PDB file of C-alpha atoms in Angstrom:
ATOM      1  CA  MET A   9      54.762  80.938 -59.074  1.00 50.00           C
ATOM      2  CA  ALA A  10      51.644  79.717 -59.922  1.00 49.00           C
ATOM      3  CA  MET A  11      53.621  77.893 -62.929  1.00 53.00           C
ATOM      4  CA  ARG A  12      56.009  76.605 -60.777  1.00 54.00           C
ATOM      5  CA  LEU A  13      52.365  75.249 -58.048  1.00 45.00           C
ATOM      6  CA  ILE A  14      51.062  73.720 -61.026  1.00 51.00           C
ATOM      7  CA  THR A  15      53.719  72.147 -62.225  1.00 47.00           C
ATOM      8  CA  LEU A  16      54.453  70.578 -58.466  1.00 42.00           C
ATOM      9  CA  LEU A  17      50.530  69.242 -58.524  1.00 41.00           C
ATOM     10  CA  LEU A  18      50.541  67.867 -61.644  1.00 40.00           C
ATOM     11  CA  PHE A  19      54.114  66.141 -60.583  1.00 45.00           C
ATOM     12  CA  LEU A  20      53.100  64.715 -57.406  1.00 42.00           C
ATOM     13  CA  PHE A  21      49.820  63.686 -59.270  1.00 44.00           C
ATOM     14  CA  LEU A  22      51.401  62.158 -61.872  1.00 43.00           C
ATOM     15  CA  TRP A  23      54.140  60.119 -59.676  1.00 41.00           C
ATOM     16  CA  THR A  24      51.499  58.988 -57.317  1.00 41.00           C
ATOM     17  CA  SER A  25      49.360  57.483 -59.892  1.00 38.00           C
ATOM     18  CA  TRP A  26      52.250  55.897 -61.180  1.00 40.00           C
ATOM     19  CA  SER A  27      53.303  53.920 -57.559  1.00 45.00           C
ATOM     20  CA  PRO A  28      52.033  50.821 -56.366  1.00 55.00           C
ATOM     21  CA  ALA A  29      50.697  52.570 -53.148  1.00 61.00           C
ATOM     22  CA  HIS A  30      48.865  50.879 -50.095  1.00 66.00           C
ATOM     23  CA  PRO A  31      45.480  52.072 -48.888  1.00 75.00           C
ATOM     24  CA  ILE A  32      46.437  51.616 -44.975  1.00 84.00           C
ATOM     25  CA  HIS A  33      49.318  53.530 -43.244  1.00 91.00           C
ATOM     26  CA  LEU A  34      49.451  51.223 -40.344  1.00 93.00           C
ATOM     27  CA  SER A  35      52.262  49.950 -38.418  1.00 95.00           C
ATOM     28  CA  ILE A  36      52.317  46.602 -36.067  1.00 95.00           C
ATOM     29  CA  THR A  37      54.577  46.532 -32.845  1.00 96.00           C
ATOM     30  CA  ASN A  38      55.224  43.566 -30.804  1.00 97.00           C
ATOM     31  CA  ILE A  39      56.616  44.792 -27.701  1.00 97.00           C
ATOM     32  CA  THR A  40      57.495  41.482 -24.996  1.00 97.00           C
ATOM     33  CA  TYR A  41      59.116  42.101 -21.434  1.00 95.00           C
ATOM     34  CA  GLU A  42      60.400  39.479 -19.618  1.00 93.00           C
ATOM     35  CA  ASN A  43      63.658  39.140 -16.608  1.00 91.00           C
ATOM     36  CA  GLY A  44      64.288  42.568 -17.373  1.00 91.00           C
ATOM     37  CA  MET A  45      64.045  42.977 -20.756  1.00 95.00           C
ATOM     38  CA  LEU A  46      62.338  44.364 -23.852  1.00 96.00           C
ATOM     39  CA  LYS A  47      62.208  42.681 -27.023  1.00 98.00           C
ATOM     40  CA  ILE A  48      60.455  44.864 -29.653  1.00 98.00           C
ATOM     41  CA  SER A  49      59.724  44.198 -33.036  1.00 97.00           C
ATOM     42  CA  MET A  50      57.500  46.797 -35.784  1.00 97.00           C
ATOM     43  CA  LYS A  51      56.891  45.968 -38.799  1.00 96.00           C
ATOM     44  CA  THR A  52      56.044  49.590 -40.995  1.00 95.00           C
ATOM     45  CA  PHE A  53      55.491  50.042 -44.732  1.00 94.00           C
ATOM     46  CA  ARG A  54      58.812  50.522 -45.868  1.00 93.00           C
ATOM     47  CA  ASP A  55      57.509  53.367 -48.971  1.00 93.00           C
ATOM     48  CA  ASP A  56      56.501  55.251 -45.201  1.00 94.00           C
ATOM     49  CA  TRP A  57      59.379  55.553 -44.352  1.00 95.00           C
ATOM     50  CA  GLU A  58      60.964  56.945 -47.701  1.00 94.00           C
ATOM     51  CA  THR A  59      58.116  59.214 -48.209  1.00 94.00           C
ATOM     52  CA  ALA A  60      58.824  60.692 -44.479  1.00 95.00           C
ATOM     53  CA  TYR A  61      62.423  61.419 -46.056  1.00 95.00           C
ATOM     54  CA  PHE A  62      61.020  62.262 -48.211  1.00 95.00           C
ATOM     55  CA  HIS A  63      58.975  65.096 -46.892  1.00 93.00           C
ATOM     56  CA  PHE A  64      62.004  66.083 -44.607  1.00 94.00           C
ATOM     57  CA  HIS A  65      64.509  66.114 -47.366  1.00 94.00           C
ATOM     58  CA  SER A  66      63.151  67.099 -50.469  1.00 95.00           C
ATOM     59  CA  LYS A  67      65.442  63.941 -51.530  1.00 94.00           C
ATOM     60  CA  VAL A  68      63.990  60.020 -53.002  1.00 95.00           C
ATOM     61  CA  ILE A  69      66.154  57.501 -50.843  1.00 95.00           C
ATOM     62  CA  ASP A  70      65.972  53.184 -51.442  1.00 93.00           C
ATOM     63  CA  PHE A  71      65.535  51.567 -47.669  1.00 92.00           C
ATOM     64  CA  THR A  72      66.085  48.434 -49.484  1.00 91.00           C
ATOM     65  CA  ASP A  73      69.511  49.758 -49.771  1.00 91.00           C
ATOM     66  CA  ALA A  74      71.513  48.829 -46.396  1.00 88.00           C
ATOM     67  CA  ALA A  75      73.581  52.101 -46.491  1.00 90.00           C
ATOM     68  CA  GLN A  76      70.554  54.632 -46.962  1.00 89.00           C
ATOM     69  CA  ARG A  77      69.201  52.624 -43.492  1.00 87.00           C
ATOM     70  CA  ASN A  78      72.439  53.392 -42.391  1.00 88.00           C
ATOM     71  CA  ILE A  79      71.877  57.554 -42.380  1.00 90.00           C
ATOM     72  CA  PRO A  80      71.576  59.129 -38.472  1.00 93.00           C
ATOM     73  CA  TRP A  81      67.857  60.576 -40.035  1.00 94.00           C
ATOM     74  CA  PHE A  82      66.194  56.861 -39.858  1.00 93.00           C
ATOM     75  CA  GLU A  83      67.346  56.115 -36.385  1.00 92.00           C
ATOM     76  CA  ASP A  84      66.895  59.535 -35.143  1.00 94.00           C
ATOM     77  CA  TYR A  85      62.886  59.209 -36.552  1.00 96.00           C
ATOM     78  CA  LEU A  86      62.390  56.308 -35.144  1.00 95.00           C
ATOM     79  CA  LYS A  87      63.850  57.230 -31.416  1.00 94.00           C
ATOM     80  CA  ARG A  88      61.904  60.395 -31.602  1.00 95.00           C
ATOM     81  CA  ARG A  89      58.632  59.039 -32.667  1.00 96.00           C
ATOM     82  CA  PHE A  90      58.553  55.899 -30.674  1.00 97.00           C
ATOM     83  CA  LYS A  91      59.682  56.343 -27.022  1.00 96.00           C
ATOM     84  CA  ILE A  92      59.419  53.886 -23.806  1.00 96.00           C
ATOM     85  CA  SER A  93      60.363  55.086 -20.416  1.00 94.00           C
ATOM     86  CA  ILE A  94      59.649  53.996 -16.866  1.00 92.00           C
ATOM     87  CA  LYS A  95      57.504  57.455 -15.599  1.00 85.00           C
ATOM     88  CA  LYS A  96      55.435  59.189 -18.912  1.00 83.00           C
ATOM     89  CA  SER A  97      57.358  62.486 -17.064  1.00 79.00           C
ATOM     90  CA  THR A  98      61.047  60.796 -16.951  1.00 81.00           C
ATOM     91  CA  PRO A  99      63.496  60.361 -20.244  1.00 85.00           C
ATOM     92  CA  GLU A 100      63.035  57.432 -22.125  1.00 89.00           C
ATOM     93  CA  LEU A 101      64.966  54.263 -22.616  1.00 92.00           C
ATOM     94  CA  SER A 102      67.908  53.350 -24.635  1.00 93.00           C
ATOM     95  CA  LEU A 103      66.512  51.040 -27.216  1.00 95.00           C
ATOM     96  CA  VAL A 104      68.628  49.473 -29.379  1.00 94.00           C
ATOM     97  CA  VAL A 105      68.364  48.944 -33.328  1.00 94.00           C
ATOM     98  CA  ASP A 106      69.077  45.555 -33.752  1.00 93.00           C
ATOM     99  CA  THR A 107      68.364  44.575 -37.135  1.00 93.00           C
ATOM    100  CA  VAL A 108      66.008  45.796 -40.230  1.00 93.00           C
ATOM    101  CA  VAL A 109      64.444  43.401 -42.355  1.00 92.00           C
ATOM    102  CA  MET A 110      63.242  44.334 -45.510  1.00 91.00           C
ATOM    103  CA  GLU A 111      60.232  41.713 -46.727  1.00 86.00           C
ATOM    104  CA  GLU A 112      58.740  42.592 -49.573  1.00 84.00           C
ATOM    105  CA  ALA A 113      56.871  46.126 -49.319  1.00 88.00           C
ATOM    106  CA  SER A 114      57.403  45.666 -45.378  1.00 90.00           C
ATOM    107  CA  MET A 115      60.017  46.479 -42.863  1.00 94.00           C
ATOM    108  CA  ARG A 116      60.693  44.645 -40.125  1.00 95.00           C
ATOM    109  CA  ILE A 117      62.468  46.765 -36.989  1.00 96.00           C
ATOM    110  CA  GLU A 118      63.533  44.772 -33.714  1.00 97.00           C
ATOM    111  CA  MET A 119      65.097  46.789 -31.207  1.00 97.00           C
ATOM    112  CA  GLU A 120      65.453  45.780 -27.560  1.00 97.00           C
ATOM    113  CA  CYS A 121      65.928  47.614 -23.800  1.00 95.00           C
ATOM    114  CA  SER A 122      67.359  46.177 -20.304  1.00 94.00           C
ATOM    115  CA  ILE A 123      65.121  47.310 -17.619  1.00 92.00           C
ATOM    116  CA  PRO A 124      67.144  48.419 -14.445  1.00 81.00           C
ATOM    117  CA  SER A 125      64.538  48.001 -12.151  1.00 85.00           C
ATOM    118  CA  LYS A 126      60.720  46.287 -11.446  1.00 88.00           C
ATOM    119  CA  PRO A 127      58.983  49.174 -12.654  1.00 91.00           C
ATOM    120  CA  ASN A 128      54.986  48.975 -11.907  1.00 91.00           C
ATOM    121  CA  SER A 129      54.268  50.287 -15.121  1.00 93.00           C
ATOM    122  CA  LEU A 130      55.887  51.768 -18.737  1.00 95.00           C
ATOM    123  CA  TYR A 131      54.788  54.397 -20.494  1.00 96.00           C
ATOM    124  CA  ILE A 132      54.929  54.237 -24.771  1.00 96.00           C
ATOM    125  CA  TYR A 133      54.396  57.317 -26.909  1.00 96.00           C
ATOM    126  CA  ASN A 134      54.219  55.878 -30.395  1.00 97.00           C
ATOM    127  CA  THR A 135      53.280  59.123 -32.897  1.00 97.00           C
ATOM    128  CA  LEU A 136      55.794  56.711 -35.771  1.00 97.00           C
ATOM    129  CA  LEU A 137      54.520  58.772 -39.647  1.00 97.00           C
ATOM    130  CA  THR A 138      51.675  60.730 -37.960  1.00 96.00           C
ATOM    131  CA  ASP A 139      52.959  63.629 -38.645  1.00 95.00           C
ATOM    132  CA  ILE A 140      53.206  62.405 -42.774  1.00 94.00           C
ATOM    133  CA  TYR A 141      49.815  60.577 -42.730  1.00 95.00           C
ATOM    134  CA  PRO A 142      46.866  61.657 -40.964  1.00 94.00           C
ATOM    135  CA  ASP A 143      45.470  58.650 -40.931  1.00 94.00           C
ATOM    136  CA  GLN A 144      48.308  56.473 -39.951  1.00 96.00           C
ATOM    137  CA  THR A 145      47.382  53.844 -37.381  1.00 95.00           C
ATOM    138  CA  ASN A 146      50.137  52.573 -34.902  1.00 97.00           C
ATOM    139  CA  LEU A 147      48.833  49.037 -33.254  1.00 96.00           C
ATOM    140  CA  VAL A 148      51.122  47.845 -30.402  1.00 97.00           C
ATOM    141  CA  ILE A 149      50.858  44.236 -28.755  1.00 96.00           C
ATOM    142  CA  PHE A 150      51.930  44.093 -25.451  1.00 96.00           C
ATOM    143  CA  GLY A 151      53.303  40.726 -23.812  1.00 95.00           C
ATOM    144  CA  PHE A 152      53.854  40.313 -20.031  1.00 94.00           C
ATOM    145  CA  ASN A 153      53.244  37.683 -18.225  1.00 91.00           C
ATOM    146  CA  LYS A 154      51.380  35.408 -19.979  1.00 90.00           C
ATOM    147  CA  ARG A 155      49.186  38.446 -20.895  1.00 92.00           C
ATOM    148  CA  GLU A 156      48.821  40.873 -24.070  1.00 93.00           C
ATOM    149  CA  THR A 157      47.518  44.075 -24.109  1.00 93.00           C
ATOM    150  CA  GLY A 158      46.459  45.640 -27.827  1.00 94.00           C
ATOM    151  CA  ILE A 159      47.341  49.413 -28.007  1.00 96.00           C
ATOM    152  CA  LYS A 160      45.700  51.725 -30.464  1.00 97.00           C
ATOM    153  CA  PHE A 161      47.752  54.937 -31.379  1.00 97.00           C
ATOM    154  CA  ASP A 162      47.104  57.621 -34.264  1.00 97.00           C
ATOM    155  CA  VAL A 163      47.546  61.552 -34.359  1.00 96.00           C
ATOM    156  CA  LYS A 164      44.452  61.935 -31.495  1.00 96.00           C
ATOM    157  CA  LYS A 165      46.244  59.436 -28.821  1.00 97.00           C
ATOM    158  CA  GLU A 166      49.992  59.446 -28.450  1.00 96.00           C
ATOM    159  CA  ASP A 167      50.964  57.665 -25.824  1.00 96.00           C
ATOM    160  CA  ALA A 168      49.578  55.067 -23.260  1.00 96.00           C
ATOM    161  CA  GLU A 169      50.443  53.490 -20.315  1.00 95.00           C
ATOM    162  CA  VAL A 170      50.801  49.610 -19.800  1.00 95.00           C
ATOM    163  CA  LEU A 171      50.503  47.995 -15.990  1.00 92.00           C
ATOM    164  CA  LEU A 172      52.607  45.242 -14.888  1.00 90.00           C
ATOM    165  CA  ASN A 173      50.962  44.255 -11.573  1.00 80.00           C
TER     166      ASN A 173
END
């Protein structure tokens, strides 16, 4: 048992020393609300997603391969960790992933959603990758009526309300 633990720790140490890691864990999400539609553009580090997948499945994955991004885990994880709803206690809106674009070390996820009514506010829940990285920061810039609101999400702050008045 001790030998397995030592081997695992040695493997993890050597693996991280060979990989070109980035020093911060960050996502930046731009959300615009216009004419009853939400347009969402989320930018994250691709290797953070690959690490998350390895964390849950103990298998290496390469998200630069579009076929590997099409596995159910990718969209399921995204929908569990990033949600928008009209009221805090109501079911989340149905976000549709339009495209996923690779940009060197980053990954851009484009989503959209129609909002059936004219709500007074929206609730955003964003715990993307905070279960993997305790230092993960998820920044959201919400644009509505020619003004922008910035919100910082992390392990201490999971949700926020954006007023639409």
